[in-house]
Amino acid sequence: MSQSGESTTIFDAEREQFLNSKSSSRIALTVDDTEIDDENDDIFFENELRTGLDSVIEDIGFGKFQKQLLVLCGFGWLADNMWLQCVTMILPRVQVHYQVSNSVIGFLPSAVTFGMMFGALFWGTFSDSYGRKQAFNWTLAVTAFFGIFSSFAQSFTQLCFLLFFMGFGVGGNLPVDGAIFLEFVPKNQQHLLTFMSIFWPFGAVVTSLFSYLVLPQNSCPESDGITFSCDISKNNGWRYLLAILGSLTLLMLIGRVLLFGLKESPKFLMARNKHNEAAIVLREIAHINGREISVDANDLSTSDETPPRVSISMTYPPVKILSNSHYRYGGFFADPMYFIKNRISSKRRDVAPLFTPKWIKTTILVWTIWSVISMAFVMFNVFLPKYLEALAGTENSGSSGSDILDQVMKDILLFSFWGIPGSLIGTWLIDTPLGRRYTMAAGAFSTSLSVFLFTVLKTRIGTVICCSAISLFTTIKYAVIYGYTAEVFETKIRGTANGIASACARITGILAPIITGNLFSISLVAPIYVSAILFAIGGVCMVLLPIETKGRRAIFK
């Protein structure tokens, strides 16, 4: 399709109706008697607007608003790993508290990951449908509420239930926060999305630090799997840890809502044909950055030429009309089956672009990468404290349970710190000749090798070196994966693509603890071998990715 340098304008209502009806309507579109392919209609109508919006964002630059947004979006990524690490740390303590077997205890991290899967799907599509701003605030609100209340759980089942909903909230942070940050920054600062991943290892550090301060003095160390070695009333350290992290999440939420006040993404507004609102937001951002710009809806289009003649012929599908009383009580209660069918149809339209020839290879590889890397990471990480306690107990049979636990907490805190330079190294490497794809592939292959060596070097010093290397390379890999996934997909499908990618990771994360728990009962090293293989498979998929996003602006369509 060629536009011959000409811009195209139609009335907003007609344009919105046209774009939303294409899947079920017969459309014939001509411009100066030249027929336009229906599959390219979005590019046809938005190409000029896209160029103007990107130019304004470049002119506004990177200032106070983007710096604050970097930190507050980083809080979401910090919370994600903070809570994942929390489940890892409390797992042996909960097993002792409720006398749960190895084959059953895996249901706790699976419940959390199950919630994260639904959260990633829900909040990703929610942000594409209703805006980034609402999802940005509600994810941490749900996380904080259920995180705090989970500390009062009175049974293993109740704890799994509460942590499921905590996971539902925190599961939206990765797909939503990355998309938000990317859509507010100019092209020359997009690498900061990878830098933002530094908050992810900080989440592990925060949890490890509080675990070291709280757990050893307030826990019953494990003995013979599920036998108590102290009074159960002294095993409340895991409750204290949940309450502390829930309170920290609440403070992050307060920072987002009261101290910042996010503006809706201009790219989201433009994708929804709200040009005036986008212009207002751009002026407000410039003002926060200490600049004053004059921009309106017309400035977001770069062409001043006379628009060509546009002829549109449409046949719309039948529309079901609901009475006022139906609207009063809501669409679902007015006609549940129609409401459900409409929502299913809407979701299909959201996902369909991901499987067009343009995107299908990228979509499948990205989702595969998230799936296998998540399973590999969970297999290794979830049972790491339990593995280290068992190993330390074998090497130091004369030591007390609290001394062994204290040493394990110190080691995990050390491992967590090594993730911080991983984000910095990843941020530097993505702008070298390695680019995004080969940087994360190198991280995946290096992680696979380190995990394999972990099973070979069984001395304490060997364990410390291997775990530190795993933490470093895993963070490099994840730092780039998060940024690449947000960069490679276009605006109108970015939240959905990120959300489903994250959901794929959660699905395999659900299965991993259950599989690992059973393998762990057979052999301490069996799940670790599987983890090493999965990291290598993820590295191969990264090399096969067809699009390198280095030097490209995140696509707005």
Coordinates of C-alpha atoms in Angstrom, one line a residue:
M1 CA 0.0 0.0 0.0
S2 CA 1.3 3.4 -0.9
Q3 CA 0.1 6.7 0.5
S4 CA 2.3 8.9 -1.8
G5 CA 3.2 11.2 1.0
E6 CA -0.5 12.1 1.6
S7 CA -2.2 12.1 5.0
T8 CA -5.6 10.6 5.6
T9 CA -8.3 12.0 7.8
I10 CA -11.9 10.9 8.6
F11 CA -14.3 11.8 11.3
D12 CA -13.4 10.2 14.6
A13 CA -16.6 8.3 15.1
E14 CA -16.4 6.8 11.6
R15 CA -12.8 5.9 12.1
E16 CA -13.4 4.2 15.5
Q17 CA -16.4 2.3 14.1
F18 CA -14.4 1.3 11.0
L19 CA -11.5 -0.1 13.0
N20 CA -13.7 -1.9 15.5
S21 CA -15.9 -3.6 12.9
K22 CA -13.4 -4.9 10.5
S23 CA -13.5 -8.5 11.8
S24 CA -17.2 -8.8 11.1
S25 CA -17.9 -6.3 8.3
R26 CA -17.6 -6.2 4.6
I27 CA -15.3 -3.2 3.9
A28 CA -14.3 -1.6 0.7
L29 CA -12.0 1.4 1.0
T30 CA -10.7 3.6 -1.8
V31 CA -8.4 6.6 -1.8
D32 CA -8.4 8.5 -5.1
D33 CA -9.9 5.4 -6.7
T34 CA -7.1 3.2 -5.4
E35 CA -8.3 0.2 -3.3
I36 CA -6.7 -0.3 0.1
D37 CA -6.0 -3.7 1.6
D38 CA -8.2 -4.2 4.7
E39 CA -5.4 -5.9 6.6
N40 CA -3.3 -2.6 6.5
D41 CA -6.1 -0.3 7.5
D42 CA -4.6 0.4 10.9
I43 CA -1.3 1.5 9.4
F44 CA -3.2 3.6 6.8
F45 CA -5.0 5.7 9.4
E46 CA -2.3 6.0 12.1
N47 CA 1.0 6.3 10.2
E48 CA 1.0 10.1 10.1
L49 CA -0.2 10.4 13.7
R50 CA 2.5 8.1 14.9
T51 CA 5.3 10.1 13.4
G52 CA 4.0 13.3 15.0
L53 CA 3.6 11.8 18.5
D54 CA 7.0 10.3 18.5
S55 CA 8.5 13.6 17.5
V56 CA 6.7 15.4 20.4
I57 CA 8.0 12.8 22.9
E58 CA 11.5 13.3 21.5
D59 CA 11.1 17.0 22.0
I60 CA 9.9 16.7 25.6
G61 CA 12.9 14.5 26.3
F62 CA 13.9 12.6 29.5
G63 CA 13.3 14.7 32.6
K64 CA 11.7 14.7 36.1
F65 CA 8.6 12.9 35.0
Q66 CA 10.4 10.0 33.4
K67 CA 12.8 9.7 36.3
Q68 CA 10.0 9.4 38.8
L69 CA 8.2 6.9 36.5
L70 CA 11.4 4.8 36.3
V71 CA 11.5 4.4 40.1
L72 CA 7.7 3.8 40.5
C73 CA 7.6 1.3 37.7
G74 CA 10.6 -0.3 39.2
F75 CA 8.7 -0.8 42.4
G76 CA 6.4 -3.1 40.5
W77 CA 9.3 -5.2 39.3
L78 CA 10.8 -5.1 42.8
A79 CA 7.5 -6.4 44.2
D80 CA 7.3 -9.2 41.7
N81 CA 10.6 -10.8 42.6
M82 CA 10.3 -9.8 46.3
W83 CA 7.2 -12.0 46.6
L84 CA 8.6 -14.8 44.5
Q85 CA 11.6 -14.8 46.8
C86 CA 9.4 -14.7 49.8
V87 CA 7.6 -17.9 48.8
T88 CA 11.0 -19.5 48.4
M89 CA 12.1 -18.4 51.8
I90 CA 9.0 -19.4 53.8
L91 CA 8.5 -22.7 52.1
P92 CA 10.5 -24.9 54.5
R93 CA 9.0 -23.0 57.5
V94 CA 5.4 -23.4 56.3
Q95 CA 6.1 -27.1 55.6
V96 CA 7.2 -27.5 59.3
H97 CA 4.3 -25.4 60.6
Y98 CA 1.5 -27.3 58.9
Q99 CA 3.3 -30.7 58.6
V100 CA 3.1 -30.9 54.9
S101 CA 4.9 -33.6 52.9
N102 CA 7.4 -32.9 50.0
S103 CA 4.9 -34.0 47.4
V104 CA 2.2 -31.5 48.7
I105 CA 4.3 -28.5 49.7
G106 CA 4.8 -27.6 46.0
F107 CA 1.2 -26.5 45.8
L108 CA 2.0 -23.3 47.7
P109 CA 4.3 -21.8 45.1
S110 CA 2.0 -23.2 42.4
A111 CA -0.9 -21.3 43.9
V112 CA 1.1 -18.1 43.8
T113 CA 2.2 -18.7 40.3
F114 CA -1.4 -19.7 39.3
G115 CA -2.5 -16.3 40.6
M116 CA 0.3 -14.6 38.7
M117 CA -0.8 -16.3 35.5
F118 CA -4.4 -15.0 35.8
G119 CA -3.0 -11.6 36.9
A120 CA -0.8 -11.3 33.9
L121 CA -3.6 -12.2 31.5
F122 CA -6.1 -9.9 33.2
W123 CA -4.0 -6.9 33.8
G124 CA -2.3 -7.0 30.4
T125 CA -5.6 -7.0 28.5
F126 CA -7.1 -4.6 31.0
S127 CA -4.4 -2.1 30.3
D128 CA -5.0 -2.4 26.6
S129 CA -8.7 -2.0 27.0
Y130 CA -9.1 0.5 29.9
G131 CA -5.8 2.2 30.1
R132 CA -2.4 1.9 31.7
K133 CA -3.1 4.2 34.6
Q134 CA -5.8 2.1 36.3
A135 CA -3.8 -1.2 36.0
F136 CA -0.7 0.6 37.3
N137 CA -2.3 1.4 40.6
W138 CA -4.6 -1.6 41.2
T139 CA -1.9 -4.2 40.8
L140 CA 0.0 -3.1 43.9
A141 CA -3.3 -2.5 45.8
V142 CA -4.4 -6.1 45.4
T143 CA -0.9 -7.3 46.2
A144 CA -0.6 -5.4 49.4
F145 CA -4.1 -6.3 50.7
F146 CA -3.8 -10.1 50.2
G147 CA -0.1 -10.1 51.1
I148 CA -0.8 -8.6 54.6
F149 CA -3.8 -10.8 55.2
S150 CA -1.9 -14.0 54.2
S151 CA 0.2 -13.6 57.4
F152 CA -3.0 -14.4 59.4
A153 CA -3.7 -17.7 57.6
Q154 CA -4.8 -20.5 59.9
S155 CA -4.3 -23.5 57.6
F156 CA -2.2 -24.5 54.6
T157 CA -5.2 -24.4 52.3
Q158 CA -6.1 -20.9 53.5
L159 CA -2.6 -19.7 53.0
C160 CA -2.6 -21.1 49.4
F161 CA -5.9 -19.3 48.8
L162 CA -4.7 -15.9 50.1
L163 CA -1.4 -16.1 48.3
F164 CA -3.2 -17.0 45.0
F165 CA -4.9 -13.6 45.1
M166 CA -1.6 -11.9 46.2
G167 CA -0.1 -13.5 43.0
F168 CA -3.1 -12.2 41.0
G169 CA -2.2 -8.7 41.9
V170 CA 1.6 -8.9 41.6
G171 CA 1.3 -10.8 38.3
G172 CA 0.3 -7.7 36.4
N173 CA 3.4 -5.7 37.3
L174 CA 5.8 -7.1 34.7
P175 CA 3.5 -6.7 31.6
V176 CA 1.9 -3.4 32.7
D177 CA 4.8 -1.4 34.2
G178 CA 7.2 -2.2 31.3
A179 CA 4.7 -1.1 28.7
I180 CA 3.9 2.1 30.7
F181 CA 7.6 3.2 31.0
L182 CA 8.4 2.4 27.3
E183 CA 5.5 4.6 26.1
F184 CA 6.7 7.7 27.9
V185 CA 10.4 7.8 27.0
P186 CA 12.2 9.0 23.9
K187 CA 14.0 6.5 21.6
N188 CA 17.5 7.4 22.9
Q189 CA 16.4 6.4 26.4
Q190 CA 14.7 3.1 25.7
H191 CA 17.7 1.2 27.0
L192 CA 16.5 2.3 30.5
L193 CA 13.8 -0.3 30.3
T194 CA 16.6 -2.9 30.6
F195 CA 18.2 -0.8 33.4
M196 CA 14.9 -0.8 35.2
S197 CA 15.3 -4.5 35.7
I198 CA 17.8 -3.7 38.4
F199 CA 14.8 -3.4 40.7
W200 CA 14.1 -7.1 40.1
P201 CA 17.3 -8.4 41.9
F202 CA 16.7 -5.7 44.6
G203 CA 13.4 -7.4 45.3
A204 CA 15.3 -10.6 46.1
V205 CA 17.8 -8.7 48.2
V206 CA 15.0 -7.0 50.2
T207 CA 13.4 -10.4 50.9
S208 CA 16.7 -12.1 51.7
L209 CA 17.7 -9.3 54.1
F210 CA 14.4 -9.5 56.1
S211 CA 14.5 -13.3 56.0
Y212 CA 18.0 -13.2 57.6
L213 CA 16.8 -10.7 60.2
V214 CA 13.5 -12.5 61.0
L215 CA 13.5 -16.2 60.2
P216 CA 16.4 -17.8 62.1
Q217 CA 15.2 -16.5 65.5
N218 CA 11.6 -17.2 64.9
S219 CA 11.5 -20.5 63.1
C220 CA 11.6 -24.2 63.8
P221 CA 14.4 -25.7 61.7
E222 CA 13.5 -28.7 59.6
S223 CA 14.3 -32.2 61.0
D224 CA 13.4 -35.4 59.2
G225 CA 11.2 -33.6 56.7
I226 CA 8.2 -32.5 58.8
T227 CA 9.1 -33.2 62.5
F228 CA 9.0 -30.3 64.9
S229 CA 12.2 -29.5 66.7
C230 CA 10.8 -26.6 68.7
D231 CA 7.5 -25.2 70.0
I232 CA 5.2 -24.4 67.1
S233 CA 4.4 -21.1 68.7
K234 CA 8.0 -20.1 68.0
N235 CA 7.6 -20.8 64.3
N236 CA 5.9 -17.5 63.3
G237 CA 8.8 -16.0 61.4
W238 CA 7.2 -16.7 58.1
R239 CA 4.1 -14.7 59.3
Y240 CA 6.3 -11.8 60.2
L241 CA 8.0 -11.9 56.8
L242 CA 4.6 -11.8 54.9
A243 CA 3.4 -8.9 57.0
I244 CA 6.6 -6.9 56.5
L245 CA 6.6 -7.4 52.7
G246 CA 2.9 -6.6 52.5
S247 CA 3.5 -3.3 54.4
L248 CA 6.4 -2.5 52.0
T249 CA 4.1 -3.1 49.1
L250 CA 1.5 -0.8 50.6
L251 CA 4.2 2.0 50.9
M252 CA 5.0 1.5 47.2
L253 CA 1.3 1.9 46.4
I254 CA 1.1 5.1 48.4
G255 CA 4.1 6.5 46.5
R256 CA 2.4 5.7 43.2
V257 CA -1.0 7.2 44.0
L258 CA -0.3 10.1 46.4
L259 CA 3.2 11.2 45.5
F260 CA 3.1 10.8 41.7
G261 CA -0.2 10.6 40.0
L262 CA 0.4 8.8 36.7
K263 CA -0.8 10.4 33.4
E264 CA -2.5 8.1 30.9
S265 CA -0.1 7.0 28.2
P266 CA -0.3 9.3 25.1
K267 CA 0.2 6.3 22.9
F268 CA -2.7 4.5 24.4
L269 CA -4.9 7.6 24.0
M270 CA -3.8 8.0 20.4
A271 CA -4.5 4.3 19.7
R272 CA -8.0 5.0 21.1
N273 CA -8.4 8.0 18.9
K274 CA -8.4 10.5 21.8
H275 CA -6.1 13.0 20.2
N276 CA -7.0 16.0 22.4
E277 CA -6.5 14.1 25.6
A278 CA -3.1 12.9 24.3
A279 CA -2.1 16.5 23.6
I280 CA -3.1 17.6 27.1
V281 CA -1.0 14.8 28.7
L282 CA 2.0 15.8 26.6
R283 CA 1.7 19.4 27.7
E284 CA 1.5 18.3 31.4
I285 CA 4.5 16.0 31.1
A286 CA 6.5 18.8 29.5
H287 CA 5.5 21.2 32.4
I288 CA 6.6 18.6 35.0
N289 CA 10.0 18.4 33.2
G290 CA 10.3 22.2 33.4
R291 CA 9.4 23.0 29.8
E292 CA 6.4 24.6 28.2
I293 CA 5.3 23.4 24.8
S294 CA 2.4 24.3 22.6
V295 CA 0.9 21.1 21.2
D296 CA -2.6 20.2 20.2
A297 CA -4.3 17.3 18.3
N298 CA -3.4 18.8 14.9
D299 CA 0.3 18.9 15.9
L300 CA 0.4 15.2 16.3
S301 CA 0.0 14.8 12.5
T302 CA 3.0 15.8 10.4
S303 CA 1.3 16.4 7.1
D304 CA -0.3 19.7 6.1
E305 CA -1.3 18.5 2.6
T306 CA -4.9 18.3 1.5
P307 CA -6.2 14.9 2.4
P308 CA -7.2 12.6 -0.5
R309 CA -10.8 11.7 -1.1
V310 CA -11.9 8.8 1.1
S311 CA -14.8 6.6 0.1
I312 CA -16.0 4.0 2.6
S313 CA -18.6 1.3 2.1
M314 CA -19.5 -0.8 5.1
T315 CA -22.0 -3.5 6.0
Y316 CA -22.3 -3.8 9.7
P317 CA -23.4 -6.9 11.6
P318 CA -26.7 -6.9 13.5
V319 CA -26.5 -4.9 16.8
K320 CA -28.4 -6.1 19.8
I321 CA -30.2 -3.2 21.5
L322 CA -30.6 -3.3 25.3
S323 CA -33.3 -1.4 27.2
N324 CA -32.5 1.3 29.8
S325 CA -33.1 -1.2 32.6
H326 CA -30.5 -3.5 31.1
Y327 CA -27.9 -0.7 31.2
R328 CA -29.0 0.1 34.7
Y329 CA -28.1 -3.3 36.0
G330 CA -25.1 -4.0 33.8
G331 CA -24.5 -5.9 30.6
F332 CA -23.8 -9.3 32.3
F333 CA -27.0 -9.3 34.4
A334 CA -29.0 -8.0 31.4
D335 CA -28.1 -10.8 29.1
P336 CA -25.3 -13.1 30.5
M337 CA -24.8 -15.2 27.4
Y338 CA -24.6 -12.2 25.1
F339 CA -22.2 -10.5 27.5
I340 CA -20.0 -13.6 27.6
K341 CA -20.0 -14.1 23.8
N342 CA -19.2 -10.4 23.3
R343 CA -16.2 -10.6 25.7
I344 CA -14.9 -13.8 24.1
S345 CA -15.2 -12.2 20.7
S346 CA -13.4 -9.1 22.0
K347 CA -10.5 -11.2 23.4
R348 CA -10.2 -13.0 20.1
R349 CA -9.8 -9.7 18.3
D350 CA -7.1 -8.7 20.9
V351 CA -5.1 -11.9 20.3
A352 CA -5.6 -12.4 16.5
P353 CA -3.0 -9.8 15.4
L354 CA -0.3 -11.8 17.2
F355 CA -0.8 -14.7 14.8
T356 CA -0.6 -12.8 11.5
P357 CA 2.3 -13.7 9.3
K358 CA 4.1 -10.5 10.5
W359 CA 4.1 -11.6 14.1
I360 CA 3.5 -15.3 14.4
K361 CA 7.2 -16.4 14.6
T362 CA 8.1 -13.7 17.1
T363 CA 5.0 -14.5 19.1
I364 CA 5.7 -18.2 19.4
L365 CA 9.4 -17.8 20.2
V366 CA 8.8 -15.1 22.8
W367 CA 6.1 -17.1 24.5
T368 CA 8.3 -20.3 24.4
I369 CA 11.2 -18.4 25.9
W370 CA 9.1 -17.1 28.8
S371 CA 7.7 -20.6 29.4
V372 CA 10.9 -22.6 29.5
I373 CA 13.0 -20.0 31.3
S374 CA 10.3 -19.7 34.0
M375 CA 10.1 -23.4 34.5
A376 CA 13.9 -23.7 34.7
F377 CA 14.2 -20.8 37.1
V378 CA 11.4 -22.1 39.4
M379 CA 12.8 -25.6 39.4
F380 CA 16.2 -24.3 40.6
N381 CA 15.1 -21.4 42.8
V382 CA 12.0 -22.5 44.7
F383 CA 13.7 -25.4 46.5
L384 CA 17.1 -23.8 46.8
P385 CA 16.8 -23.0 50.5
K386 CA 15.5 -26.5 51.2
Y387 CA 18.4 -28.0 49.2
L388 CA 21.0 -25.8 51.0
E389 CA 19.6 -26.7 54.4
A390 CA 19.8 -30.4 53.5
L391 CA 23.4 -30.0 52.3
A392 CA 24.4 -27.9 55.3
G393 CA 22.8 -30.4 57.6
T394 CA 24.9 -33.2 56.1
E395 CA 28.2 -31.2 56.2
N396 CA 27.6 -29.8 59.7
S397 CA 25.8 -32.6 61.6
G398 CA 26.9 -31.3 64.9
S399 CA 25.5 -27.7 64.5
S400 CA 22.2 -26.6 65.8
G401 CA 19.2 -26.1 63.5
S402 CA 19.2 -22.3 64.1
D403 CA 22.9 -22.0 63.2
I404 CA 22.4 -23.9 60.0
L405 CA 19.4 -21.8 59.1
D406 CA 21.4 -18.6 59.9
Q407 CA 24.2 -19.7 57.5
V408 CA 21.8 -20.6 54.7
M409 CA 20.1 -17.2 55.0
K410 CA 23.5 -15.5 54.8
D411 CA 24.4 -17.5 51.7
I412 CA 21.1 -16.6 49.9
L413 CA 21.5 -12.9 50.8
L414 CA 25.0 -13.1 49.1
F415 CA 23.5 -14.8 46.0
S416 CA 20.8 -12.2 45.8
F417 CA 23.3 -9.3 45.7
W418 CA 25.0 -10.7 42.7
G419 CA 21.9 -10.1 40.7
I420 CA 22.4 -6.3 40.9
P421 CA 25.5 -6.0 38.7
G422 CA 23.7 -8.4 36.3
S423 CA 21.2 -5.7 35.4
L424 CA 23.9 -3.1 34.9
I425 CA 25.9 -5.5 32.7
G426 CA 22.8 -6.4 30.7
T427 CA 22.0 -2.7 30.2
W428 CA 25.5 -2.1 28.8
L429 CA 25.6 -5.3 26.6
I430 CA 22.4 -4.6 24.7
D431 CA 23.9 -1.6 22.9
T432 CA 27.1 -3.5 22.0
P433 CA 27.3 -5.6 18.8
L434 CA 25.6 -8.5 20.7
G435 CA 22.3 -6.5 20.7
R436 CA 19.2 -7.7 22.6
R437 CA 19.0 -11.3 21.2
Y438 CA 22.5 -12.4 21.7
T439 CA 22.9 -10.8 25.1
M440 CA 20.0 -12.7 26.6
A441 CA 21.1 -15.9 24.7
A442 CA 24.6 -15.6 26.3
G443 CA 22.9 -15.1 29.7
A444 CA 20.8 -18.2 29.2
F445 CA 23.7 -20.5 28.1
S446 CA 25.9 -19.2 30.9
T447 CA 23.1 -19.9 33.4
S448 CA 22.7 -23.4 32.0
L449 CA 26.4 -24.1 32.5
S450 CA 26.5 -22.7 36.0
V451 CA 23.5 -24.8 37.0
F452 CA 25.2 -27.9 35.7
L453 CA 28.4 -27.1 37.6
F454 CA 26.3 -26.5 40.8
T455 CA 25.5 -30.2 40.8
V456 CA 29.2 -31.1 40.4
L457 CA 30.8 -28.8 42.9
K458 CA 29.2 -29.8 46.2
T459 CA 31.5 -28.1 48.6
R460 CA 30.3 -24.9 50.3
I461 CA 32.7 -22.7 48.4
G462 CA 31.8 -24.3 45.1
T463 CA 28.1 -23.8 45.9
V464 CA 28.6 -20.2 46.7
I465 CA 30.5 -19.5 43.5
C466 CA 27.9 -21.4 41.3
C467 CA 24.9 -19.8 43.0
S468 CA 26.5 -16.3 42.6
A469 CA 27.1 -17.0 38.9
I470 CA 23.6 -18.2 38.4
S471 CA 22.2 -15.1 40.1
L472 CA 24.4 -12.9 37.9
F473 CA 23.6 -14.6 34.5
T474 CA 19.9 -15.1 35.3
T475 CA 19.5 -11.4 36.0
I476 CA 21.3 -10.5 32.7
K477 CA 18.9 -12.8 30.8
Y478 CA 15.8 -11.6 32.5
A479 CA 16.7 -8.0 32.2
V480 CA 16.9 -8.2 28.4
I481 CA 13.8 -10.5 28.1
Y482 CA 11.6 -8.0 29.9
G483 CA 12.8 -5.1 27.7
Y484 CA 12.8 -7.0 24.5
T485 CA 9.2 -8.2 24.9
A486 CA 7.9 -4.7 25.5
E487 CA 10.0 -3.3 22.6
V488 CA 9.3 -5.8 19.9
F489 CA 5.4 -5.6 19.9
E490 CA 3.4 -2.6 18.7
T491 CA 1.4 -0.4 21.0
K492 CA -2.1 -1.7 20.4
I493 CA -1.1 -5.3 21.2
R494 CA 1.8 -4.7 23.5
G495 CA -0.1 -5.1 26.8
T496 CA -1.8 -8.3 25.5
A497 CA 1.4 -9.8 24.1
N498 CA 3.3 -9.0 27.3
G499 CA 0.4 -10.3 29.4
I500 CA 0.2 -13.6 27.6
A501 CA 3.9 -14.0 27.6
S502 CA 3.9 -13.5 31.4
A503 CA 1.0 -15.9 31.7
C504 CA 2.9 -18.6 29.8
A505 CA 5.7 -18.2 32.3
R506 CA 3.2 -18.5 35.2
I507 CA 1.7 -21.7 33.7
T508 CA 5.0 -23.4 33.6
G509 CA 5.8 -21.9 37.0
I510 CA 2.6 -23.6 38.3
L511 CA 3.8 -27.0 37.1
A512 CA 7.4 -26.6 38.1
P513 CA 7.1 -26.7 41.9
I514 CA 4.8 -29.8 41.8
I515 CA 7.1 -31.6 39.4
T516 CA 10.2 -30.5 41.4
G517 CA 8.7 -31.6 44.7
N518 CA 8.2 -35.1 43.4
L519 CA 11.6 -35.2 41.8
F520 CA 13.2 -33.8 45.0
S521 CA 11.7 -36.7 46.9
I522 CA 13.6 -39.1 44.6
S523 CA 16.9 -37.2 44.2
L524 CA 18.2 -33.8 45.3
V525 CA 19.9 -33.2 41.9
A526 CA 17.2 -34.5 39.4
P527 CA 15.3 -31.2 39.1
I528 CA 18.6 -29.2 38.8
Y529 CA 19.6 -31.3 35.7
V530 CA 16.3 -30.6 34.1
S531 CA 16.7 -26.9 34.9
A532 CA 20.0 -26.7 33.2
I533 CA 18.5 -28.3 30.0
L534 CA 15.6 -25.9 30.0
F535 CA 17.9 -22.9 30.3
A536 CA 19.8 -24.1 27.2
I537 CA 16.6 -24.6 25.2
G538 CA 15.6 -21.0 26.0
G539 CA 19.0 -19.8 24.7
V540 CA 18.4 -21.6 21.4
C541 CA 15.0 -19.9 21.0
M542 CA 16.6 -16.5 21.7
V543 CA 19.1 -17.0 18.9
L544 CA 16.2 -17.8 16.5
L545 CA 14.2 -14.6 17.2
P546 CA 13.7 -12.9 13.8
I547 CA 13.7 -9.3 15.1
E548 CA 16.5 -7.4 16.7
T549 CA 15.2 -4.3 18.5
K550 CA 18.5 -2.6 19.1
G551 CA 18.4 1.0 17.7
R552 CA 14.6 0.8 17.0
R553 CA 11.9 2.8 18.5
A554 CA 9.2 0.8 20.2
I555 CA 6.5 0.4 17.5
F556 CA 3.4 2.5 17.8
K557 CA 0.5 1.1 15.7

